[in-house]
Short mmCIF file of C-alpha atoms in Angstrom, two decimals:
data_model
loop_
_atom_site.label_atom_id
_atom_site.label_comp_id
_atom_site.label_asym_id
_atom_site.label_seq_id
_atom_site.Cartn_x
_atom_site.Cartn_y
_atom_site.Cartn_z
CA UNK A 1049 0.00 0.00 0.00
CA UNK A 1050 2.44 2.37 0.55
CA UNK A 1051 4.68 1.56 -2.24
CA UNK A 1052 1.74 2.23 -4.04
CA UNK A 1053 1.22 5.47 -2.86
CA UNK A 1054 5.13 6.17 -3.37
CA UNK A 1055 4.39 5.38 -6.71
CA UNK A 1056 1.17 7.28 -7.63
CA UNK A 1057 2.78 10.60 -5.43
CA UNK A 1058 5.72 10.29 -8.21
CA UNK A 1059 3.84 10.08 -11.40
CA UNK A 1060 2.19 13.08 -10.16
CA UNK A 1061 4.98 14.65 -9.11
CA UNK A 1062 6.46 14.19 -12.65
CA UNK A 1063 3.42 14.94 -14.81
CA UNK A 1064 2.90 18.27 -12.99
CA UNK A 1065 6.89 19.43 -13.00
CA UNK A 1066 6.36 18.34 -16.76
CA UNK A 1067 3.11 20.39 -17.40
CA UNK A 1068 5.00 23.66 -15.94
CA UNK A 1069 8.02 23.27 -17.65
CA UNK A 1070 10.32 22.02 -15.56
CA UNK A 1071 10.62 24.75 -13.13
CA UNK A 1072 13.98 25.58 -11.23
CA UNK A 1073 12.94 28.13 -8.67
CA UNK A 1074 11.48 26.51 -5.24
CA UNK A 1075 8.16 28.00 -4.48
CA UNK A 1076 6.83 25.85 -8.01
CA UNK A 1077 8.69 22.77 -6.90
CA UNK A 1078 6.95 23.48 -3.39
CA UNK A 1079 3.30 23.89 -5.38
CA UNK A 1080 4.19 20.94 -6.94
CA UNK A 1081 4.82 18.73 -4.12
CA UNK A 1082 1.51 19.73 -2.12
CA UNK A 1083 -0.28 19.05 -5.35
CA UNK A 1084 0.88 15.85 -5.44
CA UNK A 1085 0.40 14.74 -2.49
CA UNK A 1086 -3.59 15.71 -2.51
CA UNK A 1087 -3.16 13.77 -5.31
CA UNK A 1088 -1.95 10.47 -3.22
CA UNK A 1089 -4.84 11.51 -0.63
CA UNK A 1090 -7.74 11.60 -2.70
CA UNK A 1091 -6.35 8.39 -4.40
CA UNK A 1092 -6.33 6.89 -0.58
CA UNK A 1093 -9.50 7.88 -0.22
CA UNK A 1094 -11.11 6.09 -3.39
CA UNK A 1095 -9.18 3.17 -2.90
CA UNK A 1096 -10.47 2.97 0.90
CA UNK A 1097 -13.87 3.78 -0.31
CA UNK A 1098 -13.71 1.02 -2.89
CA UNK A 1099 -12.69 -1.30 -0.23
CA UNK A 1100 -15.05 -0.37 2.06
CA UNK A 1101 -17.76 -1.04 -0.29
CA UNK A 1102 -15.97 -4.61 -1.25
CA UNK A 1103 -16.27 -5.04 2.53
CA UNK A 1104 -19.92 -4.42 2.71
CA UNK A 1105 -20.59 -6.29 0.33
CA UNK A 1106 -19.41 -9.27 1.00
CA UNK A 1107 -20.75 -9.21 4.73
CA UNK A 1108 -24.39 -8.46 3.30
CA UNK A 1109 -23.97 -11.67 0.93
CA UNK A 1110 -22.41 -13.72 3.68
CA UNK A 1111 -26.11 -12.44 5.74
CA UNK A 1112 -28.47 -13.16 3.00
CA UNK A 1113 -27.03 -16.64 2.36
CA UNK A 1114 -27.65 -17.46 6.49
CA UNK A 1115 -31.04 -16.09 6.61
CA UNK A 1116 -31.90 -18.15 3.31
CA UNK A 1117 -30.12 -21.16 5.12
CA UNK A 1118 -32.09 -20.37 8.37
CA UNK A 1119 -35.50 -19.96 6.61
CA UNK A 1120 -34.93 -22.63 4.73
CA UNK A 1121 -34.05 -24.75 8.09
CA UNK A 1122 -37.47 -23.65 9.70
CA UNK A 1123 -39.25 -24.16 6.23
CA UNK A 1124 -37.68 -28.30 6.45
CA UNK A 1125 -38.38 -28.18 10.47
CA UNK A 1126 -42.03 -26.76 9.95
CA UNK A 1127 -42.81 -29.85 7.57
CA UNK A 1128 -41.30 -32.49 9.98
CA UNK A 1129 -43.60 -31.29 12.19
CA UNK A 1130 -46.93 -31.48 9.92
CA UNK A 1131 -45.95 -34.87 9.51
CA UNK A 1132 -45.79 -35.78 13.04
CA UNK A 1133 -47.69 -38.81 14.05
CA UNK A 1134 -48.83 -36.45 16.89
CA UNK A 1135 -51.93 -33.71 16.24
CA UNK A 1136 -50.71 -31.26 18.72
CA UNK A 1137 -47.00 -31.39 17.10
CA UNK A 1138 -48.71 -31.47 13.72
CA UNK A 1139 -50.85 -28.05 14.64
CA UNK A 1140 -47.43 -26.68 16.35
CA UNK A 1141 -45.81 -27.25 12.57
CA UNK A 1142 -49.00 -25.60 10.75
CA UNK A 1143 -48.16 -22.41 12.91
CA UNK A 1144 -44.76 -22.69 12.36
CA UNK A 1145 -44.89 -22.19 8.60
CA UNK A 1146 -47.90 -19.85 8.59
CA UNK A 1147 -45.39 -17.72 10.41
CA UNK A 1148 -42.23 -18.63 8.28
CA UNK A 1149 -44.74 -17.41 5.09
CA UNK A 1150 -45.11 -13.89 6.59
CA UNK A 1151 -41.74 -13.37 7.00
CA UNK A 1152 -40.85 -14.80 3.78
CA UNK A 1153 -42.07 -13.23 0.59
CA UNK A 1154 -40.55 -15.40 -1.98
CA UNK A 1155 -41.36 -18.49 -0.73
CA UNK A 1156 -44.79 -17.12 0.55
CA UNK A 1157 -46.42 -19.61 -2.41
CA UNK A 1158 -44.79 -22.42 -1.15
CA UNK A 1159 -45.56 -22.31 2.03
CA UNK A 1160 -49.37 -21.42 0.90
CA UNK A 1161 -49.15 -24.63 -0.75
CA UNK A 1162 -47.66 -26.88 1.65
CA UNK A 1163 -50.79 -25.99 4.25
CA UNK A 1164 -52.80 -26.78 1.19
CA UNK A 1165 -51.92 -29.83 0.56
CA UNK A 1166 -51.98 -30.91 4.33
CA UNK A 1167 -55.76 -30.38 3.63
CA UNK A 1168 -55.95 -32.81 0.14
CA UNK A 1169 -54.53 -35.50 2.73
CA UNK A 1170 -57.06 -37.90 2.39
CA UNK A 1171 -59.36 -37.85 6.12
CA UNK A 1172 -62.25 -39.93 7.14
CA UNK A 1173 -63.76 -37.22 9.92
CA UNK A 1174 -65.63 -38.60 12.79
CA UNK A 1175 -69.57 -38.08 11.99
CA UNK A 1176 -70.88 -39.32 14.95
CA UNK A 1177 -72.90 -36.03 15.66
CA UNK A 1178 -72.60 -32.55 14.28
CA UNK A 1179 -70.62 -30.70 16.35
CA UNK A 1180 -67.91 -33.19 17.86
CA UNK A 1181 -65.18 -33.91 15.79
CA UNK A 1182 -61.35 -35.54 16.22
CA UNK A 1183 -57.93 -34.36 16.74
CA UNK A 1184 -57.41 -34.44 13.09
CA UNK A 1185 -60.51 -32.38 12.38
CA UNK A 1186 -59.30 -29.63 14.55
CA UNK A 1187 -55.89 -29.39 12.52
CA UNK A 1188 -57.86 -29.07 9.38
CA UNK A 1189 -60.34 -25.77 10.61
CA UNK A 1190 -57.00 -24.69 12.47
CA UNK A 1191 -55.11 -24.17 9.05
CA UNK A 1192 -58.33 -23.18 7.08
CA UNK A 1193 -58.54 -20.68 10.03
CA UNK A 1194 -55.09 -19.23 9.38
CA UNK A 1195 -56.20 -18.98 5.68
CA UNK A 1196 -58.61 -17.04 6.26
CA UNK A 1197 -57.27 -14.56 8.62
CA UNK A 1198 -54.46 -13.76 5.95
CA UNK A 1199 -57.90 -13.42 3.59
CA UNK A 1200 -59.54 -10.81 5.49
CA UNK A 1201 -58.92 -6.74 5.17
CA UNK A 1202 -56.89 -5.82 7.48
CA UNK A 1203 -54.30 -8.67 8.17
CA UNK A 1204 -51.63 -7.50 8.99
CA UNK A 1205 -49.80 -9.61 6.70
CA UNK A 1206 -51.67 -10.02 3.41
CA UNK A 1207 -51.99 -13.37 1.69
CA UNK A 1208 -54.42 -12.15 -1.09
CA UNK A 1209 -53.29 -12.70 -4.70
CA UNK A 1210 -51.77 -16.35 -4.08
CA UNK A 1211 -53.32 -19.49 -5.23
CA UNK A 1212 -54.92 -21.96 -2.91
CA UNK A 1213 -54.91 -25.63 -4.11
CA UNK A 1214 -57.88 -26.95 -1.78
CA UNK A 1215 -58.69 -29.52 -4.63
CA UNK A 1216 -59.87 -32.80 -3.26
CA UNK A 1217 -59.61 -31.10 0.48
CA UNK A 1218 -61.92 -32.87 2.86
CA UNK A 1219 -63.27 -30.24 5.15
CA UNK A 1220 -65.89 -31.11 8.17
CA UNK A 1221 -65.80 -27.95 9.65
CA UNK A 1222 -63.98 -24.73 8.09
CA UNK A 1223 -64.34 -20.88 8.38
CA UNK A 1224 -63.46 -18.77 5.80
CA UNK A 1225 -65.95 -16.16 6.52
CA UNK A 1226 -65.20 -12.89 5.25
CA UNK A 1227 -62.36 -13.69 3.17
CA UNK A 1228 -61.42 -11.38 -0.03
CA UNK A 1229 -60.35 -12.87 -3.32
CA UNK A 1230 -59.73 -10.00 -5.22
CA UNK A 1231 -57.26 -11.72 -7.66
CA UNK A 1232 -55.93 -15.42 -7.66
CA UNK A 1233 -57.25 -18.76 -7.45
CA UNK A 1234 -59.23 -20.51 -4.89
CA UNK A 1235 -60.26 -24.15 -6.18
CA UNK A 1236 -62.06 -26.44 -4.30
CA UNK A 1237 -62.82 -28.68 -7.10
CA UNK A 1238 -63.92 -32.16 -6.14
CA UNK A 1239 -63.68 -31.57 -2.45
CA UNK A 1240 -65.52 -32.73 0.36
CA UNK A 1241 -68.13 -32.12 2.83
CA UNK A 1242 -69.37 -34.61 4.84
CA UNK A 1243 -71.58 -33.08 7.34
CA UNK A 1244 -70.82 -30.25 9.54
CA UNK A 1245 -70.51 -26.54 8.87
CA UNK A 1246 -68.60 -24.76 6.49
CA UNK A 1247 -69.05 -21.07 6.53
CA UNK A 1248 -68.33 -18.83 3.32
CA UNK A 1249 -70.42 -15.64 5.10
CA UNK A 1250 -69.67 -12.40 3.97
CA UNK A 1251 -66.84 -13.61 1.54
CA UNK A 1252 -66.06 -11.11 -1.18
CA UNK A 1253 -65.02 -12.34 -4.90
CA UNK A 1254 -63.89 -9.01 -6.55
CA UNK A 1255 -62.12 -10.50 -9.78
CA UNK A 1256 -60.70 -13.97 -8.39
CA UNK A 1257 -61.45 -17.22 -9.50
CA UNK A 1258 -63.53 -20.25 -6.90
CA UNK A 1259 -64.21 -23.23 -7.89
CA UNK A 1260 -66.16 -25.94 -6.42
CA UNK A 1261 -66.76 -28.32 -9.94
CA UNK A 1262 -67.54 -31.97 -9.18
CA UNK A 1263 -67.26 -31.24 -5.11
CA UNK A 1264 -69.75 -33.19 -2.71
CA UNK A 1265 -71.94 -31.66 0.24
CA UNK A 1266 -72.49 -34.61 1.80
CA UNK A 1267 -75.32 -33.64 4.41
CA UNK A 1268 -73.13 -30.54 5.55
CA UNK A 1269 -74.20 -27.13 6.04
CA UNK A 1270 -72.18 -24.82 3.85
CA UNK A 1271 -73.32 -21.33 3.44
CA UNK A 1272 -72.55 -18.09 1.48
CA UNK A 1273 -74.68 -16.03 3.27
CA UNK A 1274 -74.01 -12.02 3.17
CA UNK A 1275 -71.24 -12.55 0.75
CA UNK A 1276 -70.33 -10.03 -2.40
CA UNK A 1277 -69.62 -11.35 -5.61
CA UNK A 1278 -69.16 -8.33 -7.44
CA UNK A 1279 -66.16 -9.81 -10.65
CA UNK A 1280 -64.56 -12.92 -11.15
CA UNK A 1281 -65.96 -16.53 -11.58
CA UNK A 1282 -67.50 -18.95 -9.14
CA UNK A 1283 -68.22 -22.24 -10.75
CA UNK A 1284 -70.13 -25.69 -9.16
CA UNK A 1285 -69.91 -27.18 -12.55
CA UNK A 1286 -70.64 -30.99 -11.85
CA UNK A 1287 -71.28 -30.27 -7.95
CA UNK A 1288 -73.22 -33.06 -5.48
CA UNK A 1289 -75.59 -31.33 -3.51
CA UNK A 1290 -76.60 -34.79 -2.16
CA UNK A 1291 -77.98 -33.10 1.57
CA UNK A 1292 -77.55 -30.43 3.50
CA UNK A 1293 -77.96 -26.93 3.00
CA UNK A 1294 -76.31 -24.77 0.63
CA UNK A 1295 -77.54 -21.10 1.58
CA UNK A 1296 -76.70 -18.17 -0.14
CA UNK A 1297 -79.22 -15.74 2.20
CA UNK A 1298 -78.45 -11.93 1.97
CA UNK A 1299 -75.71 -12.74 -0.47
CA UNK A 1300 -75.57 -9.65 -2.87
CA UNK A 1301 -74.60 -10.70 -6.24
CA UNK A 1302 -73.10 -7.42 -8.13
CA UNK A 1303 -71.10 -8.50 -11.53
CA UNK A 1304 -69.57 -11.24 -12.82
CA UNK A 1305 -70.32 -15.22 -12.87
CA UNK A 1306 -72.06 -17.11 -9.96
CA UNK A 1307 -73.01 -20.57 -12.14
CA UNK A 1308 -74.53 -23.04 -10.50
CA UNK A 1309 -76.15 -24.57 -13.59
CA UNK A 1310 -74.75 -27.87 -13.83
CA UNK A 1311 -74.99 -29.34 -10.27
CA UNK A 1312 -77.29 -32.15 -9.63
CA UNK A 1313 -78.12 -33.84 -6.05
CA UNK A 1314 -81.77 -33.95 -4.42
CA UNK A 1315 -81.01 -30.29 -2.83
CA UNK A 1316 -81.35 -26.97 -4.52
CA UNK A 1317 -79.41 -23.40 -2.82
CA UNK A 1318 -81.24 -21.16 -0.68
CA UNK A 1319 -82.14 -17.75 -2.01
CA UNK A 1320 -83.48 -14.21 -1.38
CA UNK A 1321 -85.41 -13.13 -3.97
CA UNK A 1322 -84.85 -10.52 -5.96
CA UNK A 1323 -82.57 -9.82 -9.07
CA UNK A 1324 -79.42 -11.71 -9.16
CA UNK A 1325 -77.49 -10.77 -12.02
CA UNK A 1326 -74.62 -13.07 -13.12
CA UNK A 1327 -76.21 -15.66 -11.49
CA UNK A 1328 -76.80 -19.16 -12.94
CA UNK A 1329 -79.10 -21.82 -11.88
CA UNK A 1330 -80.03 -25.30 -13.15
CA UNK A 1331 -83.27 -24.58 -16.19
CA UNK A 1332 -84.51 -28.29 -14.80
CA UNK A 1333 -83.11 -28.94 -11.50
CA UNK A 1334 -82.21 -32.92 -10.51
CA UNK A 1335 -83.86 -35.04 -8.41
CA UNK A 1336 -81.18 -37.78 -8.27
#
């Protein structure tokens, strides 16, 4: 380093005594020196600036990399955990990712889709009457719980805009009351219900996409009551209304596509009356 400087304080030294002409008298020689050595200085000072800035950088890579490796430890811990044979471990695993995906934005999807999935684990609920249900039942409505709180205005992390893969989800009892789907997909194609309560109240579809084509209400009660669907599609193409209720009360339908003209099963949705514009229903209901 300072052979460096040495070096860069000569050159200077030279170019300048050359640009005045090679001056004899000591007061230019003098100039010549101090001008020189602001020279070397202000070199020091890029050169330290540079390095700085090397330093910086390298130290805000090395901290990326471990908080990647560290979210990507909780992400593998998190999953361990769903797949504990254990329901109180597998509900402390559910909360553990729902809380890795605030934190972490670029994986957000994937951890939207790994609580998905824990719900298109096939489940055979306990239907002995229709309000008790098991262990396993409870992890279910505690994730579709979480999903919905990250649905609503006013989360404080948002989770509006992703996809949720609920296809084939069984689902005794779930709340997604008052959830927003402004954008994104919600499918719930082929899913089940076999008994219990499944509340859409006061959901708004502003431009997203839910599906529920082929799914099967088997004797549950799943409602839409006071929801908005004001853009966007919601489709029961192919859907079993085999018992049960299926209540849309109060529901204000506002724009877009509500079709509900291809489901079959023995019972038909509850409605207001009134207009209903966008609305689809069966010309010749089933009886079957």
């Amino acid at each position: 380093m300072v052979s460096t400087g040495l070096a860069v304080f000569a050159a200077a030294a030279a170019l300048l005594w050359t640009a005045l002409g090679f001056p004899a008298a000591p007061t230019p020689r003098l100039d010549i020196v101090k001008v020189a050595l602001t020279v070397v200085a202000g070199m020091g000072g890029v050169v330290a600036l540079v390095v700085a800035y090397r330093k910086q950088r390298v130290t805000e890579s090395a901290e990326t990399r471990e908080r990647v490796k560290l979210l990507n430890d909780r992400f593998g811990a998190a999953c361990t955990q769903m797949g504990h044979d254990t329901p109180t471990v597998r509900l402390a695993g559910v909360y553990a990712l729902a809380s890795l995906a605030d934190e972490w934005p670029d994986q957000r999807q994937v951890c939207i889709d790994v609580l998905c999935s824990y719900l298109r684990v096939p489940h055979e609920p306990d239907l002995d009457s229709p309000w008790s249900h098991d262990a396993e039942t409870e992890v279910r409505l505690s994730i579709t719980r979480i999903l919905s709180r990250h649905l609503r205005p006013g989360a404080p992390v948002n989770w509006q805009g992703h996809d949720f893969d609920l296809v084939r989800a069984v689902l005794r009892a779930a709340d997604f009351a008052g959830i927003h789907v402004p954008s994104g997909k919600f499918h719930l194609s082929l899913a089940r219900f076999p008994g219990g309560w499944v509340s859409f109240d006061g959901m708004v579809v502003d431009g997203g996409e839910v599906w529920f084509g082929g799914a099967t209400f088997e004797g549950a009660r799943v409602t839409f009551d006071g929801a908005e669907f004001r853009s966007g599609v919601v489709r029961f193409e192919g859907a079993d209304f085999a018992g049960g209720e299926v209540s849309f009360r109060r529901a204000r339908f506002l724009g877009g596509e509500v079709d509900l003209s291809e489901v079959v099963g023995a019972v038909l949705p509850l409605f207001d009356e009134g207009e209903k514009p966008g609305l689809k229903l069966p010309v010749s209901p089933s009886t079957g």
